[in-house]
mmCIF file of C-alpha atoms in Angstrom:
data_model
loop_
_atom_site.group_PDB
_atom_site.id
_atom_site.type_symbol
_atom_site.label_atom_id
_atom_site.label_comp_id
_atom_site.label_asym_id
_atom_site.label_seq_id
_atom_site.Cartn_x
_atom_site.Cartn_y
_atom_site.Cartn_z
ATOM 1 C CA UNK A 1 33.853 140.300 -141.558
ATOM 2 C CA UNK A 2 32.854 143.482 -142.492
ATOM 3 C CA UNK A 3 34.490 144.550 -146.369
ATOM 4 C CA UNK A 4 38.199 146.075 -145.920
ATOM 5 C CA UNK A 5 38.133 145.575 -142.130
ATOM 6 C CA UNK A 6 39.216 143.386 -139.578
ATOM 7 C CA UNK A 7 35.842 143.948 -137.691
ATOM 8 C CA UNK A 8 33.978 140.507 -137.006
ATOM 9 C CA UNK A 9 30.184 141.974 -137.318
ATOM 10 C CA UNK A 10 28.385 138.794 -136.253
ATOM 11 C CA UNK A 11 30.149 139.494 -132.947
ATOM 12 C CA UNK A 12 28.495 143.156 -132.512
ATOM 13 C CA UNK A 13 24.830 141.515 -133.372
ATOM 14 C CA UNK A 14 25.532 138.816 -130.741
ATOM 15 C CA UNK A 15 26.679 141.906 -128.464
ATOM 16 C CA UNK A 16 23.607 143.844 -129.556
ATOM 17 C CA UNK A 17 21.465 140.715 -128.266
ATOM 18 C CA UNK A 18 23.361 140.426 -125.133
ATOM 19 C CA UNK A 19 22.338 144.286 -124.870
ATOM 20 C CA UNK A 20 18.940 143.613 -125.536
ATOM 21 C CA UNK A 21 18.802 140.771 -123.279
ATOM 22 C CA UNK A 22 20.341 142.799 -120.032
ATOM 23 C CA UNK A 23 17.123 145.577 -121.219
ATOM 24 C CA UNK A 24 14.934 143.066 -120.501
ATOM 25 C CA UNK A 25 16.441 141.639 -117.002
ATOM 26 C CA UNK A 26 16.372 145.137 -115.692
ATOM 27 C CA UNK A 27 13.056 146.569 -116.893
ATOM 28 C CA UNK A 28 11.390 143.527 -115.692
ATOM 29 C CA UNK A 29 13.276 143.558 -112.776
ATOM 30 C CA UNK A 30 12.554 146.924 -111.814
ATOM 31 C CA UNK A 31 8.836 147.725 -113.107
ATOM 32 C CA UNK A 32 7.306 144.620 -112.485
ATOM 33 C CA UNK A 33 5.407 144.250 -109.499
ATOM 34 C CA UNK A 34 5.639 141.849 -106.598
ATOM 35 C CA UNK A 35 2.221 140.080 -107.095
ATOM 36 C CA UNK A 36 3.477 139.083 -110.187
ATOM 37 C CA UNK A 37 7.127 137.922 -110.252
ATOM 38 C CA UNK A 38 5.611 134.347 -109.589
ATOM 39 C CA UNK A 39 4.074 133.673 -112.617
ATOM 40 C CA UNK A 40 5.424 131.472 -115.169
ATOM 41 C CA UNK A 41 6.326 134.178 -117.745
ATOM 42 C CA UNK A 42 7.998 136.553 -115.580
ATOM 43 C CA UNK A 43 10.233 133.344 -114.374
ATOM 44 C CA UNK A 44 11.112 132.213 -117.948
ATOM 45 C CA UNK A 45 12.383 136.118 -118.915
ATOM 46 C CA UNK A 46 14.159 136.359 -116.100
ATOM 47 C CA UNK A 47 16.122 132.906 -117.159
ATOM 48 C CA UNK A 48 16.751 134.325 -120.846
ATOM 49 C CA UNK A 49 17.693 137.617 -118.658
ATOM 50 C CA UNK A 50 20.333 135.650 -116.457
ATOM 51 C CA UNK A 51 22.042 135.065 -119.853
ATOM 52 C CA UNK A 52 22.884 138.426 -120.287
ATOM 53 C CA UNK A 53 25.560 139.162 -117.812
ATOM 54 C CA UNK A 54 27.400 135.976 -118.773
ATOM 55 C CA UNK A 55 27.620 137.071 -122.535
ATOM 56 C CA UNK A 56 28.737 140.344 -121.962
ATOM 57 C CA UNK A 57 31.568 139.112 -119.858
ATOM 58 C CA UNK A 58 32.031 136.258 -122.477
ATOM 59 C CA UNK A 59 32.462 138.942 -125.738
ATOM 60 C CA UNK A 60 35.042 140.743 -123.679
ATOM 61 C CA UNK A 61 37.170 137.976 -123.250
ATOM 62 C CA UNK A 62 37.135 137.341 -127.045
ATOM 63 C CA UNK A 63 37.761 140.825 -127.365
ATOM 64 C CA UNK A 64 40.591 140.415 -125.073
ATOM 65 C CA UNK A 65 42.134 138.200 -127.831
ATOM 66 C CA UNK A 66 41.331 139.400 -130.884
ATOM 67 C CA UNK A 67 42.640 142.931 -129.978
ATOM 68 C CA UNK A 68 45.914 141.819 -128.708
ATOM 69 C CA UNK A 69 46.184 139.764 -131.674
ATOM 70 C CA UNK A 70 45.158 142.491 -134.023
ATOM 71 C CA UNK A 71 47.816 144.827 -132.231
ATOM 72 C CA UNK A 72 51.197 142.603 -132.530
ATOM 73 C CA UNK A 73 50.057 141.767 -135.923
ATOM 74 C CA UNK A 74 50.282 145.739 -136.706
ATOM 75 C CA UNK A 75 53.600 145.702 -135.812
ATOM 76 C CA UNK A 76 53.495 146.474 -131.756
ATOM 77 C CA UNK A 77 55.689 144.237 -129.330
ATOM 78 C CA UNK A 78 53.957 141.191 -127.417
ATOM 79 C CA UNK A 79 55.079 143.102 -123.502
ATOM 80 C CA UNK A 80 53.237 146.599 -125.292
ATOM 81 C CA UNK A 81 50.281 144.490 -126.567
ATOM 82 C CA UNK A 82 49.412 143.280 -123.113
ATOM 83 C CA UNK A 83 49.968 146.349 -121.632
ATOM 84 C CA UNK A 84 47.590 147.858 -123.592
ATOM 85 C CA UNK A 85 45.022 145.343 -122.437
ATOM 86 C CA UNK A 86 46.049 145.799 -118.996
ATOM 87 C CA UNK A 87 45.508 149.802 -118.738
ATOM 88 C CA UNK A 88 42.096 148.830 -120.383
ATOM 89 C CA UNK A 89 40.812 146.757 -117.904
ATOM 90 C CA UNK A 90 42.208 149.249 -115.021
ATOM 91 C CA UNK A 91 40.014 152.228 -117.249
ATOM 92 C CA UNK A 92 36.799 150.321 -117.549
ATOM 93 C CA UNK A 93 37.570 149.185 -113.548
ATOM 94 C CA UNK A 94 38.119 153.314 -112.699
ATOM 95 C CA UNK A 95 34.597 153.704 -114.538
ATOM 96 C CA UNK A 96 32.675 151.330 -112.650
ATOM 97 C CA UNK A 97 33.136 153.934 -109.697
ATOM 98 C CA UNK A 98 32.606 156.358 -111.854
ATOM 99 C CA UNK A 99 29.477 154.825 -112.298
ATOM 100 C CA UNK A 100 28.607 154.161 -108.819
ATOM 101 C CA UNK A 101 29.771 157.835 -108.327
ATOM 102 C CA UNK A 102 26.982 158.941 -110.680
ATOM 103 C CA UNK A 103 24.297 156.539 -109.511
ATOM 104 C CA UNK A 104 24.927 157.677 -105.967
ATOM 105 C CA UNK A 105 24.462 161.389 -107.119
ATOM 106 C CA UNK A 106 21.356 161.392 -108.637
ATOM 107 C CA UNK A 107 19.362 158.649 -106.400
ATOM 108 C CA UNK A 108 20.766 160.930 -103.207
ATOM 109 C CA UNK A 109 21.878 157.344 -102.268
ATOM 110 C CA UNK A 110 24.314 156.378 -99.325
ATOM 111 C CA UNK A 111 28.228 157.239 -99.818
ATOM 112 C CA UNK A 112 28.752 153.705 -99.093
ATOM 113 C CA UNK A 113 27.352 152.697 -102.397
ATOM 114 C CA UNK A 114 30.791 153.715 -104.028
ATOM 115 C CA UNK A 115 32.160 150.304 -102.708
ATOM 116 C CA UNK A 116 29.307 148.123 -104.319
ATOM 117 C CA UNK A 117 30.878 145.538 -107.369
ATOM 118 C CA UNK A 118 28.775 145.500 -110.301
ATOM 119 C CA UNK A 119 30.078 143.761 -113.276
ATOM 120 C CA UNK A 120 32.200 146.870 -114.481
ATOM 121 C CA UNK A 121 34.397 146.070 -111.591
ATOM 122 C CA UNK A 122 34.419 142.313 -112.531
ATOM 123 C CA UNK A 123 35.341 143.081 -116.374
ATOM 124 C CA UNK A 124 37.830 145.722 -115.860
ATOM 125 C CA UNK A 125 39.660 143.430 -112.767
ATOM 126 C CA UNK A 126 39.560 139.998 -115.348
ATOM 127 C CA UNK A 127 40.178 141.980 -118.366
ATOM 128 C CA UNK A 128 43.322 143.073 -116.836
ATOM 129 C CA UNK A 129 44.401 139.803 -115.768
ATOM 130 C CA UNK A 130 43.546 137.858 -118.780
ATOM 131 C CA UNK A 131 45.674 141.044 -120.887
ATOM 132 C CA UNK A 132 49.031 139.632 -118.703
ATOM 133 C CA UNK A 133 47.719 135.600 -119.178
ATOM 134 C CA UNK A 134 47.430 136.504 -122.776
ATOM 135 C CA UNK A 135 51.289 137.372 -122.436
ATOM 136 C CA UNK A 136 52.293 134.105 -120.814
ATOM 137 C CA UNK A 137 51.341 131.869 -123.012
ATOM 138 C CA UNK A 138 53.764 132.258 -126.337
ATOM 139 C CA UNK A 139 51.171 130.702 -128.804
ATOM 140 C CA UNK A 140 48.199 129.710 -129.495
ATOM 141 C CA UNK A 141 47.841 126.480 -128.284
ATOM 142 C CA UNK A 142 49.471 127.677 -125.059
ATOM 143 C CA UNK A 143 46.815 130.477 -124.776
ATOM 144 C CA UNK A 144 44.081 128.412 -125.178
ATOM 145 C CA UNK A 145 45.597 125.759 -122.580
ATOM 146 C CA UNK A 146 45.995 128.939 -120.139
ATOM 147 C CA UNK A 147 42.502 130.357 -120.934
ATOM 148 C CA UNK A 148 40.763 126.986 -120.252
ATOM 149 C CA UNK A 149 42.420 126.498 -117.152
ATOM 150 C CA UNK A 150 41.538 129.368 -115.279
ATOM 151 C CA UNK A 151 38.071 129.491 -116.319
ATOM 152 C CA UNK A 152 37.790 125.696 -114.908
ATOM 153 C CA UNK A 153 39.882 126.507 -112.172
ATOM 154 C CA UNK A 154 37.203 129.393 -111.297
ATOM 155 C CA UNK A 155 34.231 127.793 -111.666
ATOM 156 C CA UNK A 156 35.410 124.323 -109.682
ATOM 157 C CA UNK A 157 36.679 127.104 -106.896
ATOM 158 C CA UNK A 158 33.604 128.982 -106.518
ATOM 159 C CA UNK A 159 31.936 126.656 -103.767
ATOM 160 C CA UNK A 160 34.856 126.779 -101.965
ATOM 161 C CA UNK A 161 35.453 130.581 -101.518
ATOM 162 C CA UNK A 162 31.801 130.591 -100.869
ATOM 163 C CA UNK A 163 32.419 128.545 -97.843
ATOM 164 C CA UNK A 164 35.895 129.716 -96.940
ATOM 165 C CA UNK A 165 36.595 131.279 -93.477
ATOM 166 C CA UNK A 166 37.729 134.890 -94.838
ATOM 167 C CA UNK A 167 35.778 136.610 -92.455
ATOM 168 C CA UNK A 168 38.213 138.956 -91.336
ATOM 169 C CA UNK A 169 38.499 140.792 -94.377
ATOM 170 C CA UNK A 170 37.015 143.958 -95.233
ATOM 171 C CA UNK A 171 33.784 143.901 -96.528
ATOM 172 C CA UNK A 172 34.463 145.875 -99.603
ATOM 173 C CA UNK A 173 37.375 143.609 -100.226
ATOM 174 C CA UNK A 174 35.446 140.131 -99.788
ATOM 175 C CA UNK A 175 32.553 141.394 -101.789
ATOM 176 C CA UNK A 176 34.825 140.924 -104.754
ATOM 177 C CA UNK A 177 34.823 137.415 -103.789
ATOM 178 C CA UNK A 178 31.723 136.324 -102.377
ATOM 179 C CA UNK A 179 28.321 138.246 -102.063
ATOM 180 C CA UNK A 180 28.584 140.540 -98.782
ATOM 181 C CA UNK A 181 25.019 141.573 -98.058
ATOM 182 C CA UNK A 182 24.206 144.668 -100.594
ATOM 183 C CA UNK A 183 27.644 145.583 -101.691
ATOM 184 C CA UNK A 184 28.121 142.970 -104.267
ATOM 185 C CA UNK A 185 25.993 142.023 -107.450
ATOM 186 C CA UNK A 186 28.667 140.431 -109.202
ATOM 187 C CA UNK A 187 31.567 138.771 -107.703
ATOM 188 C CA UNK A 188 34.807 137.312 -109.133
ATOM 189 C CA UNK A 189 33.715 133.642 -108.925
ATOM 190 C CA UNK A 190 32.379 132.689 -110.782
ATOM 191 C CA UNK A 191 31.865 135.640 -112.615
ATOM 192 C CA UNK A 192 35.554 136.213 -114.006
ATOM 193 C CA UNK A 193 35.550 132.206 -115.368
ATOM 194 C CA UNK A 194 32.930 133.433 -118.556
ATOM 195 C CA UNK A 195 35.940 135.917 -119.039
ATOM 196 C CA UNK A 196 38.121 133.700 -119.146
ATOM 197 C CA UNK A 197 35.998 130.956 -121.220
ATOM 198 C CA UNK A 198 35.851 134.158 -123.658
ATOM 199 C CA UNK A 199 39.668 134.421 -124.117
ATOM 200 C CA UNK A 200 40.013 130.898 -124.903
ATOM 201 C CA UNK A 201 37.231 131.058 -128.019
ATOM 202 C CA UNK A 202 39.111 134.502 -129.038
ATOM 203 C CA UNK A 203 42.716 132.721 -128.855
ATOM 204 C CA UNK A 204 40.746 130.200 -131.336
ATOM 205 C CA UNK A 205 39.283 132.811 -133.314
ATOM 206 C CA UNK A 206 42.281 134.818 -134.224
ATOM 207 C CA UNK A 207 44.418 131.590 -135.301
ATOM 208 C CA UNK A 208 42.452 131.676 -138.589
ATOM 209 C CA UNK A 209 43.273 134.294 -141.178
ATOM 210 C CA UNK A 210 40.981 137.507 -141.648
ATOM 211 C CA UNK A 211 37.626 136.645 -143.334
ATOM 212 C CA UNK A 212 37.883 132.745 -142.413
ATOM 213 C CA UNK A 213 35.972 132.279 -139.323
ATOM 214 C CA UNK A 214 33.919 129.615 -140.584
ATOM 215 C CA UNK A 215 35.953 126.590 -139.660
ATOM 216 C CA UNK A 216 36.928 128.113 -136.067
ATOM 217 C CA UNK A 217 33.620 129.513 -135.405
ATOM 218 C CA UNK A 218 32.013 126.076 -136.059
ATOM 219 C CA UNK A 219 34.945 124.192 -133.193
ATOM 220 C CA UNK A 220 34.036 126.404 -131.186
ATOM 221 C CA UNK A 221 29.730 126.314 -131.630
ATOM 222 C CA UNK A 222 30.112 122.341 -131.518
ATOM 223 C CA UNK A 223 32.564 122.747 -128.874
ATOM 224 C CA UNK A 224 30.263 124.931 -126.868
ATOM 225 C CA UNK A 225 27.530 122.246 -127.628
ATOM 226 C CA UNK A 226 29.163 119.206 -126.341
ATOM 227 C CA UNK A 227 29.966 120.980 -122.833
ATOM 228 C CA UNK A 228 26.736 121.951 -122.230
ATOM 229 C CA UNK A 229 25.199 118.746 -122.842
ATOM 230 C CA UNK A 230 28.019 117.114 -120.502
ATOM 231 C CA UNK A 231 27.240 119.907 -117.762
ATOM 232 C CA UNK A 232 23.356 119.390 -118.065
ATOM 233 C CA UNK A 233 23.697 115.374 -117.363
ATOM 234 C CA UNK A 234 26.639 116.062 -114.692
ATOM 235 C CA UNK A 235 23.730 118.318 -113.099
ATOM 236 C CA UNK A 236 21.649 115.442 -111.908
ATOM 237 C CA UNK A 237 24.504 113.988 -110.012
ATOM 238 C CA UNK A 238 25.575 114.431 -106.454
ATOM 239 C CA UNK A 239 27.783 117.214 -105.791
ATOM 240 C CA UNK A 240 31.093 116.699 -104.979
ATOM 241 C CA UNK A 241 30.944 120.100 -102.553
ATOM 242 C CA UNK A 242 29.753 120.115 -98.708
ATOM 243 C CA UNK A 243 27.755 123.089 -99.842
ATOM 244 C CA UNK A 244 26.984 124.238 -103.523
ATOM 245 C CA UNK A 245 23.707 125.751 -105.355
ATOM 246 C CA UNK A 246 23.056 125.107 -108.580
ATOM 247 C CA UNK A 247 21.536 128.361 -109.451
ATOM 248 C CA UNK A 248 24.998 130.174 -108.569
ATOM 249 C CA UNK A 249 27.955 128.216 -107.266
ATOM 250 C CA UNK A 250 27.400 124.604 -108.904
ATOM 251 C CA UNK A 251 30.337 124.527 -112.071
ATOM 252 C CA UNK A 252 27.827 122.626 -113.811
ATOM 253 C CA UNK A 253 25.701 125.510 -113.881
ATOM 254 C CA UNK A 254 28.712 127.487 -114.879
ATOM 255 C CA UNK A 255 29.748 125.082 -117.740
ATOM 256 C CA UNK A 256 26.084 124.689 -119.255
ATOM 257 C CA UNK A 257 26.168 128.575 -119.615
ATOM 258 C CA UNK A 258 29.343 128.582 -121.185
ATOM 259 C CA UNK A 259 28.400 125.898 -123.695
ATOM 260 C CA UNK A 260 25.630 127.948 -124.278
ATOM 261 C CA UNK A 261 27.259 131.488 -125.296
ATOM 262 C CA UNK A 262 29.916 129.079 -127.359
ATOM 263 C CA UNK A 263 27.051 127.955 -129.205
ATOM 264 C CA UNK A 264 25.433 131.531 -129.935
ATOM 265 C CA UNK A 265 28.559 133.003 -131.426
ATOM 266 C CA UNK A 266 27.957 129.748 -134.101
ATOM 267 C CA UNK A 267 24.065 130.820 -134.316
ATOM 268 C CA UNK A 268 25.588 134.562 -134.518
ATOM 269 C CA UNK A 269 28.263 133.568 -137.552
ATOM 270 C CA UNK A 270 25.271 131.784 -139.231
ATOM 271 C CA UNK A 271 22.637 134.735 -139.160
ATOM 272 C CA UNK A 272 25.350 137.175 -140.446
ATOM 273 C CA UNK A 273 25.585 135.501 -143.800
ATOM 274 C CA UNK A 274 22.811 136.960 -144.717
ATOM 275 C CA UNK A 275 24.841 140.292 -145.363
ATOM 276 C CA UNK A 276 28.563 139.295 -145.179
ATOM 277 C CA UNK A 277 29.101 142.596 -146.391
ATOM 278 C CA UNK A 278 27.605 144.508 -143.672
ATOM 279 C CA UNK A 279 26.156 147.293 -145.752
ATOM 280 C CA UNK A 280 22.091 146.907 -144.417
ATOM 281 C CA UNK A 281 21.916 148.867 -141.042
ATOM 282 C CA UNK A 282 21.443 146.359 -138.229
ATOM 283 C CA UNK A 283 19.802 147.753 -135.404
ATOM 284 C CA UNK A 284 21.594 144.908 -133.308
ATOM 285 C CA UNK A 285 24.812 145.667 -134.371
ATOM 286 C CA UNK A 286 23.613 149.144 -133.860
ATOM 287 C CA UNK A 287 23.359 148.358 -129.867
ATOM 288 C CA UNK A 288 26.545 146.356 -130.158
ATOM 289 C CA UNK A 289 28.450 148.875 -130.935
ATOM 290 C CA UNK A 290 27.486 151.137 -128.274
ATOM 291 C CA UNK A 291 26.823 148.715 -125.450
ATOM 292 C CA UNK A 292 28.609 150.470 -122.808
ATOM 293 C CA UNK A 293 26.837 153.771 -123.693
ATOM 294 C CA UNK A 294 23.620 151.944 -123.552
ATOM 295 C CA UNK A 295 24.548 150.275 -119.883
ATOM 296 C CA UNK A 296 25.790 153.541 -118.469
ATOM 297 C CA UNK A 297 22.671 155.592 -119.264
ATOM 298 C CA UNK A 298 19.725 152.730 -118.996
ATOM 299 C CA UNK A 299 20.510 151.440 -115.647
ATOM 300 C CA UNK A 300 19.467 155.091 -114.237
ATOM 301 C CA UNK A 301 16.546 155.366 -116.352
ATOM 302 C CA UNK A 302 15.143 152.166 -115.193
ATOM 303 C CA UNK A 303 16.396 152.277 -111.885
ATOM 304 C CA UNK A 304 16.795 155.899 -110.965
ATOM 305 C CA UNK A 305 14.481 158.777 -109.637
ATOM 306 C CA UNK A 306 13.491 159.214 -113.122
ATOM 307 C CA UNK A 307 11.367 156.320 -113.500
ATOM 308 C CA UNK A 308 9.939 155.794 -109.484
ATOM 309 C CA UNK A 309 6.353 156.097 -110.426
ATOM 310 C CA UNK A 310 7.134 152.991 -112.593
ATOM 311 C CA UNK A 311 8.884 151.162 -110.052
ATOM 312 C CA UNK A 312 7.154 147.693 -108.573
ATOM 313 C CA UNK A 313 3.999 148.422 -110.723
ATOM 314 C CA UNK A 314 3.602 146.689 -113.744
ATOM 315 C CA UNK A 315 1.970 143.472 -114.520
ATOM 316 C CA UNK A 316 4.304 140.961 -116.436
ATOM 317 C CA UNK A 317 2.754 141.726 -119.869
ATOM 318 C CA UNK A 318 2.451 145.547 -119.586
ATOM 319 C CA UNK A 319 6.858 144.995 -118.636
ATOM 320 C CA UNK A 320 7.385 142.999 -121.479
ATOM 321 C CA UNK A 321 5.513 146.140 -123.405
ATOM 322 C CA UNK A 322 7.303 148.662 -122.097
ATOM 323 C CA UNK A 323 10.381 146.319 -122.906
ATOM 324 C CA UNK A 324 9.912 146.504 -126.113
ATOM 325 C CA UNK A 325 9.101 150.854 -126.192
ATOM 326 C CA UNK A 326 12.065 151.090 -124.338
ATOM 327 C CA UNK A 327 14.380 149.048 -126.169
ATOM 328 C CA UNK A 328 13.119 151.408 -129.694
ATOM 329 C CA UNK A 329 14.155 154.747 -127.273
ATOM 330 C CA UNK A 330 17.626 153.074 -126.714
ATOM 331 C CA UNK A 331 18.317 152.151 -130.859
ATOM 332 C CA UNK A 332 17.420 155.680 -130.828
ATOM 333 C CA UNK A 333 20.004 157.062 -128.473
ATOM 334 C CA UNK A 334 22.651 154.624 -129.621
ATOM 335 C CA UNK A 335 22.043 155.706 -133.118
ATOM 336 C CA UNK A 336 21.963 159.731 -132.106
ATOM 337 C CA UNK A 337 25.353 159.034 -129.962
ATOM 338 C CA UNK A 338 27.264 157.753 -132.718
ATOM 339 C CA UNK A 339 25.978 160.580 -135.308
ATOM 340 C CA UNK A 340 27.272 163.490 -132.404
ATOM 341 C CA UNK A 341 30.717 161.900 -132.114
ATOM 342 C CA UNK A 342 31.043 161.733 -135.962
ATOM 343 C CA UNK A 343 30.135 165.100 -136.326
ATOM 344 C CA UNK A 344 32.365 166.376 -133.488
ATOM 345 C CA UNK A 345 35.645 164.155 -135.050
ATOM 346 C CA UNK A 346 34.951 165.022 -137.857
ATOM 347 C CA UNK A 347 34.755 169.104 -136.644
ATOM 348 C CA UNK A 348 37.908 168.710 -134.833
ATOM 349 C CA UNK A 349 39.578 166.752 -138.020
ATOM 350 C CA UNK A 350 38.936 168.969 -140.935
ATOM 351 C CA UNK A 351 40.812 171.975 -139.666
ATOM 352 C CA UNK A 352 43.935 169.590 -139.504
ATOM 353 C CA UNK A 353 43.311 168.860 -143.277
ATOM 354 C CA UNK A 354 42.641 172.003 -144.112
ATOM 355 C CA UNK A 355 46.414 172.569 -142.434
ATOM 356 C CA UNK A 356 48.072 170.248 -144.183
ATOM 357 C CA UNK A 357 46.320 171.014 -147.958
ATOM 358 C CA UNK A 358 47.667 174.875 -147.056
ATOM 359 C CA UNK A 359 50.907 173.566 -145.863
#
């Protein structure tokens, strides 16, 4: 906890890792060329990579907890609390076409584009919901009970809706559900379960007073241990689905990531001890704190017409090189962002204290 504030830093490094960590999946992913993606380096980056997605979604579910938490415990009603949530997740949904809007402007792609799911449309869809499950359940316990449920009840589902006959609806509409050729990179199952898996470990993490996260932070690390260690050995058996791939419908898959990110927001809490306080710069937390800033303008720079000469022609090495240049020019825009919008607050604030001296 960062002095005289509710803020839990060790969550913005482990954001600020996830950040790094989605860098690397799409640098690699873009600039590295096809004779390469074989080799045994490229494959294990791209596993570390994988993580990335699954964090992200995972810190917004805790997010989702702490900050209703934080807002009834400033005085605000339960029903305003999770409507605040709520029109949240519908904002960040509305910016994932904003997004698409952007990306379809400036690679001159195909209008149809606007209709693709990328994981803004996943978060903003299960933040919402998880802002109105946060309002069913009446206390902690319940939360957590609700939480759990519906990220198991997602995970052991996703086979199935893979395999069920839905057809007949439109493709934008069953690419929230399934992968539909090119219009979906992310899809509600399982995708929406890490969510979910996140709101339980926040229901945990705000039953503990401010500045005591030790105790619940180590639950939930252990926790997080013990069910990926019971999803890894439940791997080797034979599925109980007509049809399910390990490598993205299996639930053991699902459940040994989860136990994974449970377990790094324990390895988080532990490295942030070395400065409680918070006062050394962290150029993790740094990234954290600006994560959505950093996804909205990297994915075009690594992606986009600005980087084409780039594109499919890198060995694995020179990637993992220009991983690392490129991950220095993003602390450097993060950092740059947050000094403009303190300069322009505090330009539009000081003529309102000047007012009020004078008045």
């Amino acid at each position: 906890m960062a002095a005289g504030t509710s803020r839990r830093l060790y969550l913005d490094w482990l954001r600020g890792a996830a950040v790094l960590i989605m860098i690397e999946a799409h640098l690699l992913d873009a600039w590295t060329a096809t004779a390469y993606r074989g080799e045994r380096a490229y494959s294990l980056a791209m596993l570390v990579g994988g993580l990335g997605a699954p964090l992200f979604l995972f810190l917004a579910g805790v997010s989702v907890a702490l900050s209703a938490a934080a807002r009834t415990r400033r005085g605000l009603a339960a029903p305003d609390a999770r409507r605040a949530i709520v029109r949240r997740g519908f904002q960040i949904f509305g910016l994932a076409f904003l997004f698409r809007a952007q990306a379809c402007l400036l690679g001159w792609s195909s209008l149809w584009d606007l209709f693709k799911v990328d994981i803004l449309n996943i978060m903003g869809l299960a933040i919402a919901a998880a802002g109105t499950l946060w309002r069913v359940g009446r206390s902690v316990r319940t939360r957590a009970i609700v939480f759990g449920c519906v990220a198991a009840a997602v995970a052991f589902a996703t086979p199935l809706v893979r395999e069920a006959p839905i057809e007949a609806l439109p493709d934008p509409v069953e690419a929230y559900l399934r992968p539909v050729g090119s219009l979906a990179n992310f899809v509600l199952f399982p995708w929406a379960g890490f969510l979910f898996a996140g709101g339980l470990a926040g229901v945990i993490l705000e039953s503990v007073p401010a500045g005591r996260d030790r105790s619940a932070v180590t639950r939930i690390g252990l926790a997080g241990l013990m069910v990926a260690m019971i999803a890894y050995a439940c791997s080797y058996l034979p599925s109980p689905y007509p049809t399910s791939r390990f490598w993205s419908t299996s639930p053991a898959y699902f459940f040994l990531q989860t136990g994974i990110l449970a377990a790094a927001i324990l390895a988080a809490y532990a490295w942030g001890t070395r400065d409680p306080s918070g006062e050394r710069w962290s150029p993790l937390r740094q990234l954290g704190r600006t994560s959505l800033f950093i996804y909205w303008i990297h994915v075009e720079m690594l992606y986009g017409l600005i980087s084409r000469p780039l594109h499919a022609s890198l060995s694995t090495r020179e990637a993992l090189v220009a991983f690392l240049f490129f991950s220095a020019f993003m602390l450097l825009c993060s950092a740059a962002k947050e000094h403009v919008v303190k300069r322009w607050r505090g330009s539009a604030i000081a003529p309102l204290a000047r007012a009020a001296r004078q008045g």
